[in-house]
Structures are given as C-alpha cells and as structure tokens.
PDB file of N, CA, C and O in Angstrom:
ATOM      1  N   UNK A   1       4.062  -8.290   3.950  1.00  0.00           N
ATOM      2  CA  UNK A   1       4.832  -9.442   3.511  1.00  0.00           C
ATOM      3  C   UNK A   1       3.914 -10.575   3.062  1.00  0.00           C
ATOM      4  O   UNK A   1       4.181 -11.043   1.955  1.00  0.00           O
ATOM      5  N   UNK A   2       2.912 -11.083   3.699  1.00  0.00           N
ATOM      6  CA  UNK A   2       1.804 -11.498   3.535  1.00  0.00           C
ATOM      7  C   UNK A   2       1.538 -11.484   2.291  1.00  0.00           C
ATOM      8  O   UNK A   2       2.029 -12.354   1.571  1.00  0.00           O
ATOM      9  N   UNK A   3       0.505 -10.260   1.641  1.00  0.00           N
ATOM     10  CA  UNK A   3       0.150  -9.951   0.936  1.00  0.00           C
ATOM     11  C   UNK A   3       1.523 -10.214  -0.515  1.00  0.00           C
ATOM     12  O   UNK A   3       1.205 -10.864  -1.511  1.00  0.00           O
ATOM     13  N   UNK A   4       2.556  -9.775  -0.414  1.00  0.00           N
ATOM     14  CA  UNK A   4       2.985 -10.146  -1.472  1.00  0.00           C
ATOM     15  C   UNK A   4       3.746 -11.361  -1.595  1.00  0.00           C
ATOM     16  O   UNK A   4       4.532 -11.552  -2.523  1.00  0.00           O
ATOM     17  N   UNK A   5       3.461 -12.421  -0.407  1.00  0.00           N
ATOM     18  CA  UNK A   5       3.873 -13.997  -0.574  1.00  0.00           C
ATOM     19  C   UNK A   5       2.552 -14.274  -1.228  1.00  0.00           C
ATOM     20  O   UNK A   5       2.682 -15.065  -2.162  1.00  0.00           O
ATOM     21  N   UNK A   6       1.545 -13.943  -1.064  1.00  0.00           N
ATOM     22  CA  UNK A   6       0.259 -14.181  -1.571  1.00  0.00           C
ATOM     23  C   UNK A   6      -0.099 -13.829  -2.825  1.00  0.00           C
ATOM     24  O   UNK A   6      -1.285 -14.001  -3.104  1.00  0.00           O
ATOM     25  N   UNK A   7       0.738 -13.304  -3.801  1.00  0.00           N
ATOM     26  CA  UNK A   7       0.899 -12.448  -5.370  1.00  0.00           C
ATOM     27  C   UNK A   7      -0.549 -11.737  -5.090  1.00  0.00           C
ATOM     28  O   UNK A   7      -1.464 -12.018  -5.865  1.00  0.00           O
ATOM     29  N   UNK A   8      -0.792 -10.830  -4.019  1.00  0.00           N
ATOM     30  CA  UNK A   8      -2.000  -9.918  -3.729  1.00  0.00           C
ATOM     31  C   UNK A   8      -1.196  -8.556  -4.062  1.00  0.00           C
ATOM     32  O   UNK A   8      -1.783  -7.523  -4.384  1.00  0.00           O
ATOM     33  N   UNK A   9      -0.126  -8.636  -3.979  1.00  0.00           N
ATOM     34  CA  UNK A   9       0.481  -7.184  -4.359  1.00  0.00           C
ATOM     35  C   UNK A   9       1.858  -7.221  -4.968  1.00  0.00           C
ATOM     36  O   UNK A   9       2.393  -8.323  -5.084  1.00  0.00           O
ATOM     37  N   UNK A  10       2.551  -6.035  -5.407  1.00  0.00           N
ATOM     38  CA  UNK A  10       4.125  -6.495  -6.071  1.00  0.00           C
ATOM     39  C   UNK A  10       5.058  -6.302  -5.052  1.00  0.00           C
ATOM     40  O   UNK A  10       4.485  -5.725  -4.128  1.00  0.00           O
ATOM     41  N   UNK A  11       6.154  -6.503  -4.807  1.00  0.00           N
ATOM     42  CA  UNK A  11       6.774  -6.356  -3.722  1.00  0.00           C
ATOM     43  C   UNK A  11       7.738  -4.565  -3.972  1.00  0.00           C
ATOM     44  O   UNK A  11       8.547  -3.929  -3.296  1.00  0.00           O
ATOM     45  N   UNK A  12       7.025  -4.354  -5.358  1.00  0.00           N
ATOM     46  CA  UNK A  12       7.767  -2.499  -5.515  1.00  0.00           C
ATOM     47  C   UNK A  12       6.045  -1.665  -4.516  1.00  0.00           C
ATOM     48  O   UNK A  12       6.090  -0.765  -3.678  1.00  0.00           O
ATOM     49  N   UNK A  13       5.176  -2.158  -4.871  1.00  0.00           N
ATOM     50  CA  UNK A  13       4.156  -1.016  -4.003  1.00  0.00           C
ATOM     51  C   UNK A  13       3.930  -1.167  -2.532  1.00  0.00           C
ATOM     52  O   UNK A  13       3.710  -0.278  -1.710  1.00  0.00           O
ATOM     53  N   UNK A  14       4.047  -2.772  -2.309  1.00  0.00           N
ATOM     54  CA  UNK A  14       4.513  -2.940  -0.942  1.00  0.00           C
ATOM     55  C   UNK A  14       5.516  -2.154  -0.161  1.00  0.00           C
ATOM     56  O   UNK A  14       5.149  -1.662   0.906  1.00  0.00           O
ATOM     57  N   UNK A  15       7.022  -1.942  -0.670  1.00  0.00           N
ATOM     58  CA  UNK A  15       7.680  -1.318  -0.251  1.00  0.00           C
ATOM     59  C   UNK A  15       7.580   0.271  -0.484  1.00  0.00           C
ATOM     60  O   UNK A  15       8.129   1.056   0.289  1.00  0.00           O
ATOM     61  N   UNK A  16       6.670   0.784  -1.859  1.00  0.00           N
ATOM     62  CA  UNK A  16       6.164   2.070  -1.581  1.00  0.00           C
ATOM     63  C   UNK A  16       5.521   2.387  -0.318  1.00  0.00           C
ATOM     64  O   UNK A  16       5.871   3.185   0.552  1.00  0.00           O
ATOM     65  N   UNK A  17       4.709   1.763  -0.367  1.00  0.00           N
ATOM     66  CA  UNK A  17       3.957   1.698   1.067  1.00  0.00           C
ATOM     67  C   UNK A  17       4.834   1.922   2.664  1.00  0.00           C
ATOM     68  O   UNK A  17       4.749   2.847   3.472  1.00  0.00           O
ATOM     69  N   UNK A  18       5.556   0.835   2.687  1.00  0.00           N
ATOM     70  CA  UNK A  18       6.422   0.747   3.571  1.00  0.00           C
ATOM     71  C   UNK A  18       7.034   2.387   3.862  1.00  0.00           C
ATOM     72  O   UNK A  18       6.946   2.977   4.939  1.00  0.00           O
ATOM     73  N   UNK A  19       7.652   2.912   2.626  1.00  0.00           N
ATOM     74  CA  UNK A  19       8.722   3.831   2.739  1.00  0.00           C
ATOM     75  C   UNK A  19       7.400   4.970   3.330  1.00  0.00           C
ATOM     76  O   UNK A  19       7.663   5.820   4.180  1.00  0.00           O
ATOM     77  N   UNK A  20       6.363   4.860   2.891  1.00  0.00           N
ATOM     78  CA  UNK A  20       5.508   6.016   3.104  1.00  0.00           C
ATOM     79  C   UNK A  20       5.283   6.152   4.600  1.00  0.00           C
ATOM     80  O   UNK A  20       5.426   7.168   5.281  1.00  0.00           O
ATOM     81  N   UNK A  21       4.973   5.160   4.913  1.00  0.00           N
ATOM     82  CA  UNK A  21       4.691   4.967   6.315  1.00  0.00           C
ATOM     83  C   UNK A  21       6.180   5.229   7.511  1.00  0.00           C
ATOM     84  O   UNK A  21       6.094   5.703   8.643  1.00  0.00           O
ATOM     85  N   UNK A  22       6.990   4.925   7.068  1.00  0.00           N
ATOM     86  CA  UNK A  22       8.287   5.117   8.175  1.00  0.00           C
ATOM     87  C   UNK A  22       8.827   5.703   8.073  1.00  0.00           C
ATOM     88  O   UNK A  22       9.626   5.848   8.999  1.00  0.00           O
ATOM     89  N   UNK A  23       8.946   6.621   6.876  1.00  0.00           N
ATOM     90  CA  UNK A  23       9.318   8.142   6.908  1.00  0.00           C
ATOM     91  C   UNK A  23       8.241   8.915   7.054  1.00  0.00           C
ATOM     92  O   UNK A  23       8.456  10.028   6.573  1.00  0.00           O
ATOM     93  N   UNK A  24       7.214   8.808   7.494  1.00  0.00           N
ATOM     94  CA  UNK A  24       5.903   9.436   8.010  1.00  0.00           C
ATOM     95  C   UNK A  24       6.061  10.846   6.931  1.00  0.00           C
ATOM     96  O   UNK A  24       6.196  12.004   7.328  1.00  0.00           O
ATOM     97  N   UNK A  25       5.994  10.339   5.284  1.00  0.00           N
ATOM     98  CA  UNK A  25       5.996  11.560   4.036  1.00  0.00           C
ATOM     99  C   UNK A  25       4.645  11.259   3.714  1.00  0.00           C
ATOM    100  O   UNK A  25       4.165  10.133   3.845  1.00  0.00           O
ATOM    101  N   UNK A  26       3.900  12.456   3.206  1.00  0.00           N
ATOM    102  CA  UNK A  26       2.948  12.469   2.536  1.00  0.00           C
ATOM    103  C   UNK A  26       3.233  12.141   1.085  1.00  0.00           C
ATOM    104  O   UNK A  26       4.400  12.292   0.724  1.00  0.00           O
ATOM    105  N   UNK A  27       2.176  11.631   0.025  1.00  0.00           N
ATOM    106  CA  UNK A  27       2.269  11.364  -1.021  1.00  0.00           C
ATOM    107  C   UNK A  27       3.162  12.373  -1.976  1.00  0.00           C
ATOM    108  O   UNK A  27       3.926  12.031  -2.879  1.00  0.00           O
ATOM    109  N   UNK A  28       2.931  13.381  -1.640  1.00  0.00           N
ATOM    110  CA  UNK A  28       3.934  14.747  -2.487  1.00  0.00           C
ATOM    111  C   UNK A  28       5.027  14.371  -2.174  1.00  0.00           C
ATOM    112  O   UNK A  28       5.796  13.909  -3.017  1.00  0.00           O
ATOM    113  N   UNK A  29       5.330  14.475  -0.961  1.00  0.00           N
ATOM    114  CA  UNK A  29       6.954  14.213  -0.288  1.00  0.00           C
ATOM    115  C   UNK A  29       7.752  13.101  -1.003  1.00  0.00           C
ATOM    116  O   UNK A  29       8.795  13.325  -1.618  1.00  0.00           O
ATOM    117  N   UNK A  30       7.084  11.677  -0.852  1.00  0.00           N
ATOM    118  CA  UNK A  30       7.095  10.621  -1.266  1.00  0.00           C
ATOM    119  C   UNK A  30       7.573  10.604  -3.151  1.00  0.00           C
ATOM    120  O   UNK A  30       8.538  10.055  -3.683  1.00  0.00           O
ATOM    121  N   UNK A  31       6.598  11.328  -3.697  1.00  0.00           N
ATOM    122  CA  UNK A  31       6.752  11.303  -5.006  1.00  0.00           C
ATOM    123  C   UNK A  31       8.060  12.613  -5.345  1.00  0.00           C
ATOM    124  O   UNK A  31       8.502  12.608  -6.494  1.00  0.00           O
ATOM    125  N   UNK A  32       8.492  13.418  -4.599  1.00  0.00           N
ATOM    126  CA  UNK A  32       9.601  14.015  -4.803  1.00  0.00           C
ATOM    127  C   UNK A  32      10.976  13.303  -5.237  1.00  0.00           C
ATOM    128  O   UNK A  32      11.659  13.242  -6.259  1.00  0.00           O
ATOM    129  N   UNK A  33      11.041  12.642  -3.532  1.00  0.00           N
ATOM    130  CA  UNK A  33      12.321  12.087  -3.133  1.00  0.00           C
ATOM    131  C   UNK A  33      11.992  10.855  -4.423  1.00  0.00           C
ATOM    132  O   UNK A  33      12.933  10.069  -4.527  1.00  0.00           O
ATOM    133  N   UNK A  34      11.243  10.680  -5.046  1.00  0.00           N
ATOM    134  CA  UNK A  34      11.631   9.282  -5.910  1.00  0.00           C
ATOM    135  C   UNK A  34      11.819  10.161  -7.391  1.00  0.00           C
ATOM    136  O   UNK A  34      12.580   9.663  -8.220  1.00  0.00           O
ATOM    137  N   UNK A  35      11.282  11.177  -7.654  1.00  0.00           N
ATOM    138  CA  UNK A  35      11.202  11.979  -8.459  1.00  0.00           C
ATOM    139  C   UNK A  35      10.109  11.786  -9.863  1.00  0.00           C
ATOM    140  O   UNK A  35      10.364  12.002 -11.048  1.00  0.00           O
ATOM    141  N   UNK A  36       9.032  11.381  -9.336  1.00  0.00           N
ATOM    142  CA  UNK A  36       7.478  10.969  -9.917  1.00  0.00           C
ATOM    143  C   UNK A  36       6.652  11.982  -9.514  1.00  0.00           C
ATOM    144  O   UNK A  36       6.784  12.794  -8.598  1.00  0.00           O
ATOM    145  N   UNK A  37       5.570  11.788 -10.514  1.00  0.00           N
ATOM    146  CA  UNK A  37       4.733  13.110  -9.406  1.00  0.00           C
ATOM    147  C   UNK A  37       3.318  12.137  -8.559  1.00  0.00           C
ATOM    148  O   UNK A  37       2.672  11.144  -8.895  1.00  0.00           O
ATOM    149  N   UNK A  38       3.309  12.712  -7.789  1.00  0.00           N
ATOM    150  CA  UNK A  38       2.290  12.304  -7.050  1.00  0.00           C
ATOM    151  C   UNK A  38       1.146  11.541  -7.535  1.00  0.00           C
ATOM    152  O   UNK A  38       0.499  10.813  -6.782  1.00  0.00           O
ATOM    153  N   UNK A  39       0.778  11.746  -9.243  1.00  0.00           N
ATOM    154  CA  UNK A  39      -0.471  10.898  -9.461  1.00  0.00           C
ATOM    155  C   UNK A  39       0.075   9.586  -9.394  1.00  0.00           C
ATOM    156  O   UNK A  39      -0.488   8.793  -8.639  1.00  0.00           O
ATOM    157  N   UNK A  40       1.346   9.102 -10.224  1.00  0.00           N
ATOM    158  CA  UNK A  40       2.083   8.162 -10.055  1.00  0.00           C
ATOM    159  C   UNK A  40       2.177   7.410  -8.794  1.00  0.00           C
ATOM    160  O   UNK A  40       2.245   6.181  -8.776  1.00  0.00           O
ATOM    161  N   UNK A  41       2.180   7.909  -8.078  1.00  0.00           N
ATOM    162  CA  UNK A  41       2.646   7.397  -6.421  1.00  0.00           C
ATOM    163  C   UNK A  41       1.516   6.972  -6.005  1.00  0.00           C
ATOM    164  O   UNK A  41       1.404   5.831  -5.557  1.00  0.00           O
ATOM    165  N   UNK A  42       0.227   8.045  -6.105  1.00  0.00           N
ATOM    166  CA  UNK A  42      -1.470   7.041  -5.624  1.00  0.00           C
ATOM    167  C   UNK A  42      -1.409   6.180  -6.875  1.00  0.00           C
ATOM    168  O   UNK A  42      -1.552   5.091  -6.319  1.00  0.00           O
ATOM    169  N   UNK A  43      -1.330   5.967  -7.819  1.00  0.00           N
ATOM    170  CA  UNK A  43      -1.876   4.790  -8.484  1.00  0.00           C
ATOM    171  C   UNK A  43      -1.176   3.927  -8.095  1.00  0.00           C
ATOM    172  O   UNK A  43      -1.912   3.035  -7.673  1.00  0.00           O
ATOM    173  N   UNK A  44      -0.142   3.658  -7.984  1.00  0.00           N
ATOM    174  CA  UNK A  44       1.055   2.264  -7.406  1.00  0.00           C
ATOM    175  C   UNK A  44       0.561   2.102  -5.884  1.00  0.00           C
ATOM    176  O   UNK A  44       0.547   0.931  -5.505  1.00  0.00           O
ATOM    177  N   UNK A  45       0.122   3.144  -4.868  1.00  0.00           N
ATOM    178  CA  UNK A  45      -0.305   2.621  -4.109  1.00  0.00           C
ATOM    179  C   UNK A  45      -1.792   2.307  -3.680  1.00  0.00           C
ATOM    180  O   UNK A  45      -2.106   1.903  -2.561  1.00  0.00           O
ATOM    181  N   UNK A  46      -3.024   2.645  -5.152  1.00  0.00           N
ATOM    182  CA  UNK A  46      -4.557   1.692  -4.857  1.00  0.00           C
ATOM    183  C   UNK A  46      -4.312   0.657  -4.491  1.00  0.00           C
ATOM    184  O   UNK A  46      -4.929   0.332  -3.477  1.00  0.00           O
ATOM    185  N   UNK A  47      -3.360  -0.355  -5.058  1.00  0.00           N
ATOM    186  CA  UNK A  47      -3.462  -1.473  -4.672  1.00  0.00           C
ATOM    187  C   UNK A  47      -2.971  -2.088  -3.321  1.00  0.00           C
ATOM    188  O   UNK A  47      -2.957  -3.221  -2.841  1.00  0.00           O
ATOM    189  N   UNK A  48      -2.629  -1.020  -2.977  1.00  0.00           N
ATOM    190  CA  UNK A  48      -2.224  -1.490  -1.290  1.00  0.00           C
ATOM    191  C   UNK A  48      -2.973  -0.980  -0.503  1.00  0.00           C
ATOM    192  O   UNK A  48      -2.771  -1.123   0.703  1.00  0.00           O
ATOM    193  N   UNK A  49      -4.091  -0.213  -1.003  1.00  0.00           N
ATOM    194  CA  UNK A  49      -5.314   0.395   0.061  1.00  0.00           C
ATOM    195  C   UNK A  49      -6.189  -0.405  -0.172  1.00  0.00           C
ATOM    196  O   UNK A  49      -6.763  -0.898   0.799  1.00  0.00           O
ATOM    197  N   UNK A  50      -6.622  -0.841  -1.653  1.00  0.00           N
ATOM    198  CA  UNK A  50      -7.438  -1.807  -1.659  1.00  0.00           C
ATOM    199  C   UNK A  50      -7.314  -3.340  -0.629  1.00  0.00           C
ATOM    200  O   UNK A  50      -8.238  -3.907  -0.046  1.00  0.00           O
ATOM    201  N   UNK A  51      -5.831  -3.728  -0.669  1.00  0.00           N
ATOM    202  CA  UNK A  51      -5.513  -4.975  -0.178  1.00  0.00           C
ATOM    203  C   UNK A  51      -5.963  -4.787   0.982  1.00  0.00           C
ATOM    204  O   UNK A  51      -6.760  -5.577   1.489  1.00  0.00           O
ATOM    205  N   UNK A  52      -5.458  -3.538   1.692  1.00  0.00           N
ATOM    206  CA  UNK A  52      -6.001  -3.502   3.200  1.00  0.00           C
ATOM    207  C   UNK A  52      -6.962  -3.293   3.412  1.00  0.00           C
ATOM    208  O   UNK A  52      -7.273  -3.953   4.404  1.00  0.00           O
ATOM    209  N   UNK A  53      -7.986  -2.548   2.976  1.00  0.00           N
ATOM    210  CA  UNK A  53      -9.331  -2.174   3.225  1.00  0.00           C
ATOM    211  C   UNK A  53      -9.870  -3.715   3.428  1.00  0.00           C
ATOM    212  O   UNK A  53     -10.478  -3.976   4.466  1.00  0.00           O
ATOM    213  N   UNK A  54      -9.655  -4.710   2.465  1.00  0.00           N
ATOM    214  CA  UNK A  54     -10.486  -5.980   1.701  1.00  0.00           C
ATOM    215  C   UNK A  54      -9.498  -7.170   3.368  1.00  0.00           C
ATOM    216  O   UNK A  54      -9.946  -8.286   3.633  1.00  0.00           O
ATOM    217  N   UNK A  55      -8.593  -6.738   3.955  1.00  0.00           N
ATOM    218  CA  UNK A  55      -7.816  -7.907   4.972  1.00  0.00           C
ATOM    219  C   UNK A  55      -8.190  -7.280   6.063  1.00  0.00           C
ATOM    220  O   UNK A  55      -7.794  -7.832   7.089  1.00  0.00           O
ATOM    221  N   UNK A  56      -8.893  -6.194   6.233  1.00  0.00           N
ATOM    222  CA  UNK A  56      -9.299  -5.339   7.678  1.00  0.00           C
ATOM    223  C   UNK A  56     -10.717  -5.916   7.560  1.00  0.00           C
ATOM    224  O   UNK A  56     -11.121  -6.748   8.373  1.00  0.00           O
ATOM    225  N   UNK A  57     -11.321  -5.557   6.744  1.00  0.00           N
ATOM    226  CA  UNK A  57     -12.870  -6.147   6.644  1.00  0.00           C
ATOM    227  C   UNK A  57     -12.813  -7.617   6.978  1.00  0.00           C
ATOM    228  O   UNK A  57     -13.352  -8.063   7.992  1.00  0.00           O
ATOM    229  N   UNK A  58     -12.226  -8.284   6.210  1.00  0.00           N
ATOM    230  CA  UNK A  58     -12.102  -9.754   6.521  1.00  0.00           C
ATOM    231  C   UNK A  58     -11.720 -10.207   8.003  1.00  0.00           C
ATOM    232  O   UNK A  58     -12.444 -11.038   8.553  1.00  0.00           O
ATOM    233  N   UNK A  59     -10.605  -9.688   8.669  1.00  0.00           N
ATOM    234  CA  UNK A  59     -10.035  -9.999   9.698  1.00  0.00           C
ATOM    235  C   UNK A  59     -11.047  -9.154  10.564  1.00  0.00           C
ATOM    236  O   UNK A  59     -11.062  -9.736  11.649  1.00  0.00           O
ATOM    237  N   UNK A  60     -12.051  -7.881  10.642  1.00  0.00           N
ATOM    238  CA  UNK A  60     -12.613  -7.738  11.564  1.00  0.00           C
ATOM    239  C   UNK A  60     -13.760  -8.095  11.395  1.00  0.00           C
ATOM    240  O   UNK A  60     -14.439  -7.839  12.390  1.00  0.00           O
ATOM    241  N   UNK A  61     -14.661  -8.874  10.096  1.00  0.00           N
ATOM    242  CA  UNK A  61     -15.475  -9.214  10.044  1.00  0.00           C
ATOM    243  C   UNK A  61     -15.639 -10.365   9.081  1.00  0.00           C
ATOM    244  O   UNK A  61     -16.189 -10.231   7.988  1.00  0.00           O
ATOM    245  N   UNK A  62     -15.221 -11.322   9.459  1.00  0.00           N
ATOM    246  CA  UNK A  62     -14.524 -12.540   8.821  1.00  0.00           C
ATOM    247  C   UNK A  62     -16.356 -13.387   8.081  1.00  0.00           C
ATOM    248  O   UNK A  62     -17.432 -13.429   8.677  1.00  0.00           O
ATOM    249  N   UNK A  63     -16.078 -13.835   6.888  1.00  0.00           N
ATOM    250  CA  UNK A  63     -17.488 -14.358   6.524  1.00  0.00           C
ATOM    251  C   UNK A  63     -17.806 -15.661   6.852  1.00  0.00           C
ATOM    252  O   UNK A  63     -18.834 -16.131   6.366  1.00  0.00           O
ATOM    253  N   UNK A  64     -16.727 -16.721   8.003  1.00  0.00           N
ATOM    254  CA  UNK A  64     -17.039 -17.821   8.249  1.00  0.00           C
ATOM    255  C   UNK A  64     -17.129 -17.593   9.275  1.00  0.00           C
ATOM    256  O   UNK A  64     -17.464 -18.466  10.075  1.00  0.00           O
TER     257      UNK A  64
END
C-alpha cells in the first residue's frame, strides 16, 4: 500500500502481487486464471521485486 501511495508501483501489479501471494499460485497458475502467459505476469511483477528487494535493503540496512 505504501509503495503505491508512494507512485513506486501501480496499484494493478501491486494487487498482482497480492493475488500471488494469498492464493499461494505460482506464476503459471497465476497467469492461467487471468489468462496471460506467464512471461506477462513476471514482467508486471519486476517491479514489485525490485521495490522490495530496494525497501528490505533499506529497512535492514538503512544508509543514515
């Protein structure tokens, strides 16, 4: 939520994300039920691995 009050992400890959995670689907699964194929589904969600990779680093190794 964060992240997309912050225009760090869109609020459609955010909720890709979301759906991925709480229906515990793998990216195939995921790109079925929406009916995309899977390359589709990792590219909409780099930007939500990137966001986190870049707010985990920060928050566990903060530069101030």
């Amino acid at each position: 939520r964060q992240a997309v009050r912050e225009l760090h992400l869109t609020s459609d890959n955010a909720e890709l994300a979301r759906a991925l995670l709480e229906n515990d689907l793998n990216q195939a699964e995921l790109a079925r039920s929406l009916g995309v194929s899977r390359q589709a589904v990792s590219q909409r969600l780099k930007p939500v691995w990137r966001y986190l990779r870049k707010a985990i680093d920060d928050h566990e190794f903060p530069l101030s």
